[in-house]
Structure formats: C-alpha cells, structure tokens
PDB file of C-alpha atoms in Angstrom:
ATOM      1  CA  MET A  94     -11.035  14.770 -14.698  1.00  0.00           C
ATOM      2  CA  SER A  95      -7.500  14.140 -14.657  1.00  0.00           C
ATOM      3  CA  GLN A  96      -5.747  12.313 -18.005  1.00  0.00           C
ATOM      4  CA  SER A  97      -4.156   9.309 -19.220  1.00  0.00           C
ATOM      5  CA  ARG A  98      -0.959   8.896 -21.245  1.00  0.00           C
ATOM      6  CA  LEU A  99      -0.464   6.330 -23.869  1.00  0.00           C
ATOM      7  CA  VAL A 100       2.428   3.312 -23.160  1.00  0.00           C
ATOM      8  CA  TRP A 101       1.874   1.031 -25.720  1.00  0.00           C
ATOM      9  CA  PRO A 102      -0.147   1.818 -29.453  1.00  0.00           C
ATOM     10  CA  VAL A 103      -0.733  -2.251 -29.633  1.00  0.00           C
ATOM     11  CA  ALA A 104      -4.059  -1.431 -31.418  1.00  0.00           C
ATOM     12  CA  ALA A 105      -6.029  -4.348 -29.549  1.00  0.00           C
ATOM     13  CA  THR A 106      -9.134  -5.292 -31.082  1.00  0.00           C
ATOM     14  CA  LEU A 107     -10.308  -6.392 -27.396  1.00  0.00           C
ATOM     15  CA  GLY A 108      -7.905  -5.728 -24.797  1.00  0.00           C
ATOM     16  CA  GLU A 109      -8.968  -6.639 -21.960  1.00  0.00           C
ATOM     17  CA  GLY A 110      -7.536  -8.249 -18.211  1.00  0.00           C
ATOM     18  CA  PRO A 111      -4.825  -6.449 -17.360  1.00  0.00           C
ATOM     19  CA  ALA A 112      -2.509  -8.057 -14.710  1.00  0.00           C
ATOM     20  CA  TRP A 113       0.650  -7.308 -12.692  1.00  0.00           C
ATOM     21  CA  VAL A 114       2.748  -9.847 -11.805  1.00  0.00           C
ATOM     22  CA  ASP A 115       5.931 -10.335 -10.656  1.00  0.00           C
ATOM     23  CA  GLY A 116       6.729  -6.673 -12.485  1.00  0.00           C
ATOM     24  CA  VAL A 117       4.894  -7.067 -15.270  1.00  0.00           C
ATOM     25  CA  LEU A 118       2.088  -6.084 -17.143  1.00  0.00           C
ATOM     26  CA  TRP A 119       0.223  -8.863 -19.143  1.00  0.00           C
ATOM     27  CA  PHE A 120      -3.097  -7.862 -20.397  1.00  0.00           C
ATOM     28  CA  VAL A 121      -5.317 -10.429 -23.392  1.00  0.00           C
ATOM     29  CA  ASP A 122      -6.538  -9.389 -27.297  1.00  0.00           C
ATOM     30  CA  ILE A 123      -9.663 -11.749 -26.873  1.00  0.00           C
ATOM     31  CA  LYS A 124     -10.628 -11.316 -30.525  1.00  0.00           C
ATOM     32  CA  SER A 125      -7.473 -11.322 -31.743  1.00  0.00           C
ATOM     33  CA  GLY A 126      -6.088 -14.618 -29.946  1.00  0.00           C
ATOM     34  CA  ALA A 127      -3.473 -12.731 -27.872  1.00  0.00           C
ATOM     35  CA  ILE A 128      -1.969 -12.644 -24.926  1.00  0.00           C
ATOM     36  CA  HIS A 129       0.760  -9.743 -24.660  1.00  0.00           C
ATOM     37  CA  ARG A 130       3.210  -8.441 -21.389  1.00  0.00           C
ATOM     38  CA  TYR A 131       4.809  -5.012 -20.639  1.00  0.00           C
ATOM     39  CA  ASP A 132       7.808  -4.541 -19.006  1.00  0.00           C
ATOM     40  CA  PRO A 133       8.143  -0.875 -17.668  1.00  0.00           C
ATOM     41  CA  GLY A 134      11.291  -1.355 -16.063  1.00  0.00           C
ATOM     42  CA  THR A 135      13.286  -2.405 -19.762  1.00  0.00           C
ATOM     43  CA  ASP A 136      10.269  -1.309 -21.801  1.00  0.00           C
ATOM     44  CA  THR A 137      10.093  -4.081 -23.783  1.00  0.00           C
ATOM     45  CA  ARG A 138       6.782  -5.421 -24.980  1.00  0.00           C
ATOM     46  CA  GLU A 139       5.859  -8.816 -26.566  1.00  0.00           C
ATOM     47  CA  SER A 140       2.455 -10.504 -28.162  1.00  0.00           C
ATOM     48  CA  PHE A 141       2.075 -13.904 -27.904  1.00  0.00           C
ATOM     49  CA  ALA A 142      -0.418 -15.417 -30.954  1.00  0.00           C
ATOM     50  CA  VAL A 143      -2.501 -18.373 -28.676  1.00  0.00           C
ATOM     51  CA  GLY A 144      -5.593 -18.702 -30.659  1.00  0.00           C
ATOM     52  CA  GLY A 145      -9.260 -19.174 -29.346  1.00  0.00           C
ATOM     53  CA  ALA A 146     -10.337 -15.899 -26.784  1.00  0.00           C
ATOM     54  CA  PRO A 147      -8.072 -15.836 -23.958  1.00  0.00           C
ATOM     55  CA  SER A 148     -10.202 -13.691 -21.547  1.00  0.00           C
ATOM     56  CA  PHE A 149      -8.338 -13.420 -18.504  1.00  0.00           C
ATOM     57  CA  ILE A 150      -5.081 -14.332 -17.463  1.00  0.00           C
ATOM     58  CA  VAL A 151      -3.868 -14.444 -13.857  1.00  0.00           C
ATOM     59  CA  PRO A 152      -1.213 -15.902 -11.190  1.00  0.00           C
ATOM     60  CA  THR A 153      -0.977 -20.252  -9.778  1.00  0.00           C
ATOM     61  CA  ALA A 154       0.513 -20.419  -6.600  1.00  0.00           C
ATOM     62  CA  ASP A 155       3.611 -22.798  -8.192  1.00  0.00           C
ATOM     63  CA  GLY A 156       4.418 -19.739 -10.609  1.00  0.00           C
ATOM     64  CA  ALA A 157       2.534 -20.417 -13.868  1.00  0.00           C
ATOM     65  CA  LEU A 158      -0.402 -18.550 -15.470  1.00  0.00           C
ATOM     66  CA  LEU A 159      -3.494 -19.165 -15.855  1.00  0.00           C
ATOM     67  CA  VAL A 160      -5.625 -18.248 -18.564  1.00  0.00           C
ATOM     68  CA  GLY A 161      -9.373 -18.560 -19.717  1.00  0.00           C
ATOM     69  CA  ASN A 162      -9.567 -19.179 -23.473  1.00  0.00           C
ATOM     70  CA  ARG A 163     -13.166 -19.689 -24.648  1.00  0.00           C
ATOM     71  CA  GLY A 164     -14.396 -22.482 -22.406  1.00  0.00           C
ATOM     72  CA  ALA A 165     -11.039 -23.863 -20.542  1.00  0.00           C
ATOM     73  CA  LEU A 166      -8.954 -22.850 -18.353  1.00  0.00           C
ATOM     74  CA  GLN A 167      -5.118 -23.753 -19.745  1.00  0.00           C
ATOM     75  CA  LEU A 168      -1.667 -22.787 -17.962  1.00  0.00           C
ATOM     76  CA  PHE A 169       0.575 -20.842 -20.180  1.00  0.00           C
ATOM     77  CA  ASP A 170       4.540 -20.868 -19.394  1.00  0.00           C
ATOM     78  CA  GLY A 171       5.034 -17.414 -20.395  1.00  0.00           C
ATOM     79  CA  ALA A 172       5.355 -18.741 -24.395  1.00  0.00           C
ATOM     80  CA  ALA A 173       2.411 -20.516 -25.233  1.00  0.00           C
ATOM     81  CA  LEU A 174      -0.965 -22.219 -24.032  1.00  0.00           C
ATOM     82  CA  GLY A 175      -0.992 -25.888 -21.974  1.00  0.00           C
ATOM     83  CA  ALA A 176      -3.267 -28.112 -22.368  1.00  0.00           C
ATOM     84  CA  PRO A 177      -7.092 -27.412 -20.528  1.00  0.00           C
ATOM     85  CA  ILE A 178      -6.774 -28.157 -16.707  1.00  0.00           C
ATOM     86  CA  ALA A 179     -10.652 -27.638 -16.208  1.00  0.00           C
ATOM     87  CA  THR A 180     -13.404 -27.298 -19.003  1.00  0.00           C
ATOM     88  CA  VAL A 181     -16.518 -24.858 -17.726  1.00  0.00           C
ATOM     89  CA  PRO A 182     -19.966 -25.935 -17.638  1.00  0.00           C
ATOM     90  CA  MET A 183     -22.049 -23.851 -20.425  1.00  0.00           C
ATOM     91  CA  PRO A 184     -23.833 -23.789 -23.809  1.00  0.00           C
ATOM     92  CA  ASP A 185     -21.834 -23.658 -26.942  1.00  0.00           C
ATOM     93  CA  HIS A 186     -22.607 -19.935 -27.941  1.00  0.00           C
ATOM     94  CA  ASN A 187     -20.747 -18.662 -24.413  1.00  0.00           C
ATOM     95  CA  ARG A 188     -17.225 -17.488 -23.497  1.00  0.00           C
ATOM     96  CA  THR A 189     -15.187 -16.533 -20.260  1.00  0.00           C
ATOM     97  CA  ASN A 190     -14.654 -13.193 -19.636  1.00  0.00           C
ATOM     98  CA  ASP A 191     -12.983 -11.249 -16.942  1.00  0.00           C
ATOM     99  CA  ALA A 192     -11.382 -12.440 -13.317  1.00  0.00           C
ATOM    100  CA  THR A 193     -10.296 -12.250 -10.353  1.00  0.00           C
ATOM    101  CA  VAL A 194      -8.331 -13.917  -7.825  1.00  0.00           C
ATOM    102  CA  ASP A 195      -9.641 -13.708  -3.707  1.00  0.00           C
ATOM    103  CA  PRO A 196      -7.683 -14.131  -0.783  1.00  0.00           C
ATOM    104  CA  GLN A 197      -7.925 -17.988  -0.486  1.00  0.00           C
ATOM    105  CA  GLY A 198      -6.979 -18.854  -3.744  1.00  0.00           C
ATOM    106  CA  ARG A 199      -9.710 -19.255  -5.191  1.00  0.00           C
ATOM    107  CA  LEU A 200     -10.270 -17.986  -8.761  1.00  0.00           C
ATOM    108  CA  TRP A 201     -13.789 -15.925 -10.112  1.00  0.00           C
ATOM    109  CA  PHE A 202     -14.082 -15.504 -13.446  1.00  0.00           C
ATOM    110  CA  GLY A 203     -17.919 -14.825 -15.352  1.00  0.00           C
ATOM    111  CA  THR A 204     -18.796 -16.378 -18.538  1.00  0.00           C
ATOM    112  CA  MET A 205     -20.803 -14.609 -21.132  1.00  0.00           C
ATOM    113  CA  ASP A 206     -23.001 -14.672 -24.077  1.00  0.00           C
ATOM    114  CA  ASP A 207     -20.351 -14.110 -27.127  1.00  0.00           C
ATOM    115  CA  GLU A 208     -23.038 -13.026 -29.153  1.00  0.00           C
ATOM    116  CA  GLU A 209     -23.996 -10.593 -26.652  1.00  0.00           C
ATOM    117  CA  SER A 210     -27.601 -11.337 -26.975  1.00  0.00           C
ATOM    118  CA  ARG A 211     -28.732 -14.329 -24.368  1.00  0.00           C
ATOM    119  CA  PRO A 212     -28.415 -13.883 -20.988  1.00  0.00           C
ATOM    120  CA  SER A 213     -26.421 -17.123 -20.325  1.00  0.00           C
ATOM    121  CA  GLY A 214     -23.651 -15.429 -18.449  1.00  0.00           C
ATOM    122  CA  ALA A 215     -22.584 -16.927 -14.814  1.00  0.00           C
ATOM    123  CA  VAL A 216     -20.412 -16.011 -12.112  1.00  0.00           C
ATOM    124  CA  HIS A 217     -18.170 -18.781 -11.279  1.00  0.00           C
ATOM    125  CA  THR A 218     -15.756 -19.952  -8.890  1.00  0.00           C
ATOM    126  CA  TYR A 219     -12.337 -22.743  -9.341  1.00  0.00           C
ATOM    127  CA  ASP A 220     -10.894 -24.114  -6.261  1.00  0.00           C
ATOM    128  CA  GLY A 221      -8.264 -25.499  -7.831  1.00  0.00           C
ATOM    129  CA  ASP A 222      -9.930 -28.684  -8.736  1.00  0.00           C
ATOM    130  CA  SER A 223     -13.387 -27.784  -9.545  1.00  0.00           C
ATOM    131  CA  ILE A 224     -15.985 -25.498 -11.026  1.00  0.00           C
ATOM    132  CA  THR A 225     -19.475 -23.892  -9.461  1.00  0.00           C
ATOM    133  CA  VAL A 226     -21.424 -21.880 -10.644  1.00  0.00           C
ATOM    134  CA  VAL A 227     -22.334 -19.111  -8.308  1.00  0.00           C
ATOM    135  CA  GLY A 228     -24.721 -17.029  -9.501  1.00  0.00           C
ATOM    136  CA  GLY A 229     -24.454 -13.485 -10.943  1.00  0.00           C
ATOM    137  CA  GLU A 230     -26.551 -14.718 -14.357  1.00  0.00           C
ATOM    138  CA  CYS A 231     -26.900 -12.094 -17.186  1.00  0.00           C
ATOM    139  CA  THR A 232     -25.396 -11.653 -21.151  1.00  0.00           C
ATOM    140  CA  ILE A 233     -22.376 -10.073 -20.578  1.00  0.00           C
ATOM    141  CA  THR A 234     -20.687 -10.606 -16.756  1.00  0.00           C
ATOM    142  CA  ASN A 235     -17.552  -7.905 -15.870  1.00  0.00           C
ATOM    143  CA  GLY A 236     -15.846  -8.159 -12.784  1.00  0.00           C
ATOM    144  CA  PRO A 237     -15.805  -9.727 -10.742  1.00  0.00           C
ATOM    145  CA  ALA A 238     -13.929  -7.885  -8.346  1.00  0.00           C
ATOM    146  CA  ILE A 239     -13.211  -8.753  -4.031  1.00  0.00           C
ATOM    147  CA  SER A 240     -12.651  -6.299  -1.628  1.00  0.00           C
ATOM    148  CA  PRO A 241      -9.443  -5.476   0.202  1.00  0.00           C
ATOM    149  CA  ASP A 242     -10.708  -7.203   3.257  1.00  0.00           C
ATOM    150  CA  GLY A 243     -12.029 -10.217   0.590  1.00  0.00           C
ATOM    151  CA  ARG A 244     -15.424  -9.817   1.949  1.00  0.00           C
ATOM    152  CA  PHE A 245     -17.658  -8.561  -0.897  1.00  0.00           C
ATOM    153  CA  LEU A 246     -17.507  -9.516  -3.983  1.00  0.00           C
ATOM    154  CA  TYR A 247     -18.391  -6.880  -7.174  1.00  0.00           C
ATOM    155  CA  HIS A 248     -20.219  -7.793 -10.006  1.00  0.00           C
ATOM    156  CA  VAL A 249     -21.163  -5.929 -13.366  1.00  0.00           C
ATOM    157  CA  ASP A 250     -24.131  -6.566 -15.618  1.00  0.00           C
ATOM    158  CA  THR A 251     -22.589  -4.632 -18.281  1.00  0.00           C
ATOM    159  CA  LEU A 252     -25.730  -4.593 -20.567  1.00  0.00           C
ATOM    160  CA  ALA A 253     -28.165  -3.440 -17.467  1.00  0.00           C
ATOM    161  CA  GLY A 254     -25.360  -0.853 -17.049  1.00  0.00           C
ATOM    162  CA  THR A 255     -25.331  -1.786 -12.854  1.00  0.00           C
ATOM    163  CA  ILE A 256     -22.690  -2.859 -10.608  1.00  0.00           C
ATOM    164  CA  HIS A 257     -23.639  -5.472  -7.643  1.00  0.00           C
ATOM    165  CA  ARG A 258     -22.217  -6.267  -4.041  1.00  0.00           C
ATOM    166  CA  PHE A 259     -22.193  -9.357  -2.675  1.00  0.00           C
ATOM    167  CA  ASP A 260     -21.221 -10.671   0.631  1.00  0.00           C
ATOM    168  CA  ILE A 261     -19.265 -13.640   0.279  1.00  0.00           C
ATOM    169  CA  ALA A 262     -17.954 -13.581   3.850  1.00  0.00           C
ATOM    170  CA  THR A 263     -19.589 -16.907   4.781  1.00  0.00           C
ATOM    171  CA  ASP A 264     -20.941 -18.231   1.644  1.00  0.00           C
ATOM    172  CA  ALA A 265     -19.362 -18.570  -2.393  1.00  0.00           C
ATOM    173  CA  GLN A 266     -22.470 -17.378  -3.901  1.00  0.00           C
ATOM    174  CA  LEU A 267     -23.850 -14.533  -4.890  1.00  0.00           C
ATOM    175  CA  ARG A 268     -27.319 -13.952  -2.872  1.00  0.00           C
ATOM    176  CA  ASP A 269     -29.186 -11.102  -1.511  1.00  0.00           C
ATOM    177  CA  GLY A 270     -26.678  -9.126  -3.738  1.00  0.00           C
ATOM    178  CA  THR A 271     -27.217  -4.688  -3.148  1.00  0.00           C
ATOM    179  CA  LEU A 272     -27.275  -2.006  -5.833  1.00  0.00           C
ATOM    180  CA  PHE A 273     -23.851  -0.493  -5.380  1.00  0.00           C
ATOM    181  CA  ALA A 274     -23.929   1.940  -8.568  1.00  0.00           C
ATOM    182  CA  THR A 275     -25.715   2.624 -11.993  1.00  0.00           C
ATOM    183  CA  ILE A 276     -24.104   3.902 -15.054  1.00  0.00           C
ATOM    184  CA  ALA A 277     -26.334   6.224 -16.995  1.00  0.00           C
ATOM    185  CA  PRO A 278     -26.575   4.677 -20.424  1.00  0.00           C
ATOM    186  CA  GLU A 279     -25.209   8.247 -22.029  1.00  0.00           C
ATOM    187  CA  ASP A 280     -22.268   7.711 -19.562  1.00  0.00           C
ATOM    188  CA  GLY A 281     -21.251   4.228 -21.617  1.00  0.00           C
ATOM    189  CA  ASN A 282     -21.561   0.841 -20.295  1.00  0.00           C
ATOM    190  CA  PRO A 283     -19.608  -0.374 -17.024  1.00  0.00           C
ATOM    191  CA  ASP A 284     -16.792  -3.210 -17.833  1.00  0.00           C
ATOM    192  CA  GLY A 285     -14.248  -4.489 -16.078  1.00  0.00           C
ATOM    193  CA  VAL A 286     -13.368  -3.656 -12.461  1.00  0.00           C
ATOM    194  CA  THR A 287     -10.702  -3.465  -9.665  1.00  0.00           C
ATOM    195  CA  VAL A 288     -10.213  -2.219  -6.555  1.00  0.00           C
ATOM    196  CA  ASP A 289      -7.553  -0.324  -4.918  1.00  0.00           C
ATOM    197  CA  ALA A 290      -5.867  -0.423  -1.672  1.00  0.00           C
ATOM    198  CA  GLU A 291      -8.979   1.796  -0.032  1.00  0.00           C
ATOM    199  CA  GLY A 292     -11.503  -0.332  -1.054  1.00  0.00           C
ATOM    200  CA  CYS A 293     -12.636   1.920  -3.880  1.00  0.00           C
ATOM    201  CA  VAL A 294     -13.890   0.431  -7.335  1.00  0.00           C
ATOM    202  CA  TRP A 295     -12.315   1.118 -10.271  1.00  0.00           C
ATOM    203  CA  VAL A 296     -14.539   0.765 -13.728  1.00  0.00           C
ATOM    204  CA  GLY A 297     -13.975   0.787 -17.399  1.00  0.00           C
ATOM    205  CA  LEU A 298     -16.045   2.250 -19.423  1.00  0.00           C
ATOM    206  CA  TRP A 299     -17.124   1.143 -22.972  1.00  0.00           C
ATOM    207  CA  GLY A 300     -18.684   3.897 -24.728  1.00  0.00           C
ATOM    208  CA  GLY A 301     -17.716   6.392 -22.279  1.00  0.00           C
ATOM    209  CA  TRP A 302     -14.110   7.226 -22.873  1.00  0.00           C
ATOM    210  CA  GLU A 303     -12.542   7.392 -19.109  1.00  0.00           C
ATOM    211  CA  ALA A 304     -12.284   4.787 -16.297  1.00  0.00           C
ATOM    212  CA  ARG A 305     -14.289   5.791 -13.028  1.00  0.00           C
ATOM    213  CA  ARG A 306     -13.453   5.754  -9.323  1.00  0.00           C
ATOM    214  CA  TYR A 307     -15.806   4.730  -6.646  1.00  0.00           C
ATOM    215  CA  ALA A 308     -15.890   5.561  -2.984  1.00  0.00           C
ATOM    216  CA  PRO A 309     -17.281   2.110  -0.718  1.00  0.00           C
ATOM    217  CA  ASP A 310     -20.285   4.812  -0.746  1.00  0.00           C
ATOM    218  CA  GLY A 311     -20.887   4.265  -4.141  1.00  0.00           C
ATOM    219  CA  SER A 312     -20.190   7.865  -4.771  1.00  0.00           C
ATOM    220  CA  VAL A 313     -17.950   9.467  -7.671  1.00  0.00           C
ATOM    221  CA  LEU A 314     -14.249  10.371  -6.469  1.00  0.00           C
ATOM    222  CA  MET A 315     -12.546  10.400  -9.509  1.00  0.00           C
ATOM    223  CA  ARG A 316     -13.223  10.148 -13.896  1.00  0.00           C
ATOM    224  CA  VAL A 317      -9.753   9.858 -15.440  1.00  0.00           C
ATOM    225  CA  ALA A 318      -9.585  10.447 -19.151  1.00  0.00           C
ATOM    226  CA  VAL A 319      -9.108   8.248 -22.040  1.00  0.00           C
ATOM    227  CA  PRO A 320      -8.579   9.108 -25.906  1.00  0.00           C
ATOM    228  CA  CYS A 321     -10.779   6.103 -27.409  1.00  0.00           C
ATOM    229  CA  ALA A 322     -14.641   5.203 -26.294  1.00  0.00           C
ATOM    230  CA  ASN A 323     -13.948   1.773 -25.329  1.00  0.00           C
ATOM    231  CA  VAL A 324     -12.543   1.984 -22.296  1.00  0.00           C
ATOM    232  CA  THR A 325     -12.363  -1.861 -20.774  1.00  0.00           C
ATOM    233  CA  LYS A 326     -10.330  -2.384 -17.589  1.00  0.00           C
ATOM    234  CA  VAL A 327      -8.010  -0.420 -14.869  1.00  0.00           C
ATOM    235  CA  ALA A 328      -4.877  -2.793 -13.429  1.00  0.00           C
ATOM    236  CA  PHE A 329      -2.202  -1.750 -10.815  1.00  0.00           C
ATOM    237  CA  GLY A 330       1.309  -1.512 -11.206  1.00  0.00           C
ATOM    238  CA  GLY A 331       4.677  -0.825 -10.467  1.00  0.00           C
ATOM    239  CA  PRO A 332       7.073  -1.155  -7.614  1.00  0.00           C
ATOM    240  CA  ASP A 333       4.349   1.095  -5.686  1.00  0.00           C
ATOM    241  CA  LEU A 334       0.741   0.226  -7.188  1.00  0.00           C
ATOM    242  CA  ARG A 335       0.539   3.468  -8.187  1.00  0.00           C
ATOM    243  CA  THR A 336       0.391   3.728 -11.550  1.00  0.00           C
ATOM    244  CA  GLY A 337      -3.302   2.643 -13.325  1.00  0.00           C
ATOM    245  CA  TYR A 338      -2.632   0.559 -16.494  1.00  0.00           C
ATOM    246  CA  VAL A 339      -5.854   1.145 -18.974  1.00  0.00           C
ATOM    247  CA  THR A 340      -6.567  -1.368 -21.953  1.00  0.00           C
ATOM    248  CA  THR A 341      -8.891  -0.707 -24.614  1.00  0.00           C
ATOM    249  CA  ALA A 342     -10.213  -1.597 -27.327  1.00  0.00           C
ATOM    250  CA  ARG A 343     -10.994  -1.231 -31.516  1.00  0.00           C
ATOM    251  CA  ALA A 344     -14.451  -3.902 -31.796  1.00  0.00           C
ATOM    252  CA  GLY A 345     -17.638  -2.081 -32.143  1.00  0.00           C
ATOM    253  CA  LEU A 346     -15.905   1.208 -33.681  1.00  0.00           C
ATOM    254  CA  SER A 347     -16.471   2.366 -37.430  1.00  0.00           C
ATOM    255  CA  ASP A 348     -14.400   3.232 -40.032  1.00  0.00           C
ATOM    256  CA  ALA A 349     -14.814   6.929 -39.369  1.00  0.00           C
ATOM    257  CA  ASP A 350     -14.812   5.909 -35.259  1.00  0.00           C
ATOM    258  CA  LEU A 351     -11.143   4.559 -35.745  1.00  0.00           C
ATOM    259  CA  ALA A 352     -10.017   7.164 -38.023  1.00  0.00           C
ATOM    260  CA  ALA A 353     -10.900   9.980 -35.506  1.00  0.00           C
ATOM    261  CA  GLN A 354      -9.564   7.507 -32.770  1.00  0.00           C
ATOM    262  CA  PRO A 355      -6.020   6.361 -34.154  1.00  0.00           C
ATOM    263  CA  LEU A 356      -5.042   5.412 -30.423  1.00  0.00           C
ATOM    264  CA  ALA A 357      -8.368   2.413 -30.390  1.00  0.00           C
ATOM    265  CA  GLY A 358      -6.851  -0.183 -28.707  1.00  0.00           C
ATOM    266  CA  GLY A 359      -3.984   1.154 -27.295  1.00  0.00           C
ATOM    267  CA  LEU A 360      -2.220   0.400 -23.541  1.00  0.00           C
ATOM    268  CA  PHE A 361      -2.880   3.677 -20.897  1.00  0.00           C
ATOM    269  CA  ALA A 362      -1.275   4.839 -17.477  1.00  0.00           C
ATOM    270  CA  PHE A 363      -1.910   7.007 -14.789  1.00  0.00           C
ATOM    271  CA  ASP A 364      -1.496   8.310 -11.752  1.00  0.00           C
ATOM    272  CA  ALA A 365      -3.204   6.861  -9.234  1.00  0.00           C
ATOM    273  CA  PRO A 366      -4.275   8.831  -5.978  1.00  0.00           C
ATOM    274  CA  ALA A 367      -3.741   5.325  -4.089  1.00  0.00           C
ATOM    275  CA  PRO A 368      -2.112   1.725  -4.417  1.00  0.00           C
ATOM    276  CA  GLY A 369      -3.588  -0.882  -5.747  1.00  0.00           C
ATOM    277  CA  LEU A 370      -3.730  -4.563  -4.377  1.00  0.00           C
ATOM    278  CA  PRO A 371      -1.134  -7.517  -5.375  1.00  0.00           C
ATOM    279  CA  LEU A 372      -2.952  -9.649  -7.270  1.00  0.00           C
ATOM    280  CA  PRO A 373      -3.237 -13.225  -5.203  1.00  0.00           C
ATOM    281  CA  ALA A 374      -2.331 -16.329  -6.780  1.00  0.00           C
ATOM    282  CA  VAL A 375      -4.798 -19.538  -8.018  1.00  0.00           C
ATOM    283  CA  ARG A 376      -3.802 -22.608  -5.433  1.00  0.00           C
ATOM    284  CA  ILE A 377      -4.415 -25.146  -7.980  1.00  0.00           C
ATOM    285  CA  VAL A 378      -4.753 -29.119  -6.487  1.00  0.00           C
ATOM    286  CA  ARG A 379      -2.703 -31.401  -8.779  1.00  0.00           C
TER     287      ARG A 379
END
C-alpha cells in the first residue's frame, strides 16, 4: 500500500473531474458550484464560484476549457462560464457527471440521477456539434476512460460496483461489453476512472479510503491510501505526468466522520509507477 500526501486542504463537498491542462491541474466541486485551479510550479491555488453543478472540465482545441454543468456544456475562460454551447437531452432530475476525451477529439461523458435512485443515467458523446446517447444506462455513471490506443472504453456502474470494458474501435456505441472488474461492497464503490500510459486502469473508491491500479487483465497491481473515505478520481500531471493527483469529497460524511477525517475533500498526490496520458482536446465545430 502506497501513501498519498496532501496538496491542498480545499475541503470540497464533492471534489471531482481532475484534469491536467498546460501545466496546471483543474478540478471541480460539483455540490458547491466551484472550479479549482492548482499550479504546482508556483504553488498557486485559485477557486472560481460558477454556480450550478460543474462536474468535469476538459481542454478544447482552441485553447478554452469545456465544462459539463448540470444539463449543459459551457465554455470556461479561466474566470467565468459562458452561455451553453450544447444542451444534454435528459430528465430534469439528471445531471452530468464524469468525462474524458478520445484521440479523435470526441468528448465522452456520463449523466446520472442526481437523487441517486433511478437508472436514468447514460454515457453520451459530443463530436463538437451534437450530443448522442451511446449506452451504459445506470443510476450513477462514472468514467468513462479510454485506452492508450483509443480502442477500449471503460465505464463504471458505481452502485453495481462494476467496471465494464467496451470495444469502440469501429462503433461509438457501448455494446457487448465485458466485465473488467468488480469491487466488493466492503471495499467501497468505484468512482472516477482514468488510464495510464501502460494501459492500466486507476479507480477512486468512494467509501474505500484508496485509489487502485488495475492491470489490463483486471488484476490489482497497486493501492494508494488516502486519509479520507470518499476518494473520487485520479489524474496525472507534472512535467513527466508521473504525479498522481487525487480528488476527494466531504459529501455523505456525518459530523463524527468529518471530525475523524479533517482532510476530507482535500486534493492529494502520490508518485506514480508509470506516466499518465496527455488529455486530448475537444474539437468544437464553430
């Protein structure tokens, strides 16, 4: 078991969506309506109150940032959100959740029931022009994550405790997936996932106090301890992409839990055994 170290005691209610973009780590606090920026080169920490429920932040090909915010995709200029550039077709009780970008510049993102009770979530793609539902229906989607060659997509059904792998090389639909990993309930629930340069899958465990690294065959290779229960997602940064950054959450913890976990909601880091992958930029049709 490796250990993580505290980077920023930001106390996020629901820290999520870390993304390394141009030497800076961006991440969101969904429940507090905030976007956070951490620059390890200058040790600068900035927070932006944007409202709504920002759930992910990714780069765009023209140098902006794209944010999923409840039911819309919005550009972020580094200080404020702009008007929606696309609206997600989904029930009013849903919201966007996690996301990634494939080598072709397509955004893959999930939606979920914000009340966490109905199987109304699904995985969507955004090709820079339109949004398409591609499958993966469940109550809480997480991920997706894309393999280094762009062939496979990893999709998390958080409440079922499962990670599935889909071959998307020839069809951008989640069909005929295979079970990649199952997380036992006593180990927590799988949250956000990402893939490193060796094709290994990293997952944060909500209620599990750790992040895990899985080999491409689904076997556990490494565990990283975090000093709070709700671990949400790993992203890789630093000049060599070998620093793992971990977001966490205070949501769902009682007053007694929070007293015992004073660093809950913080941003943590660890030294990774392999580099991560650069996050591709979303190509937006103007």
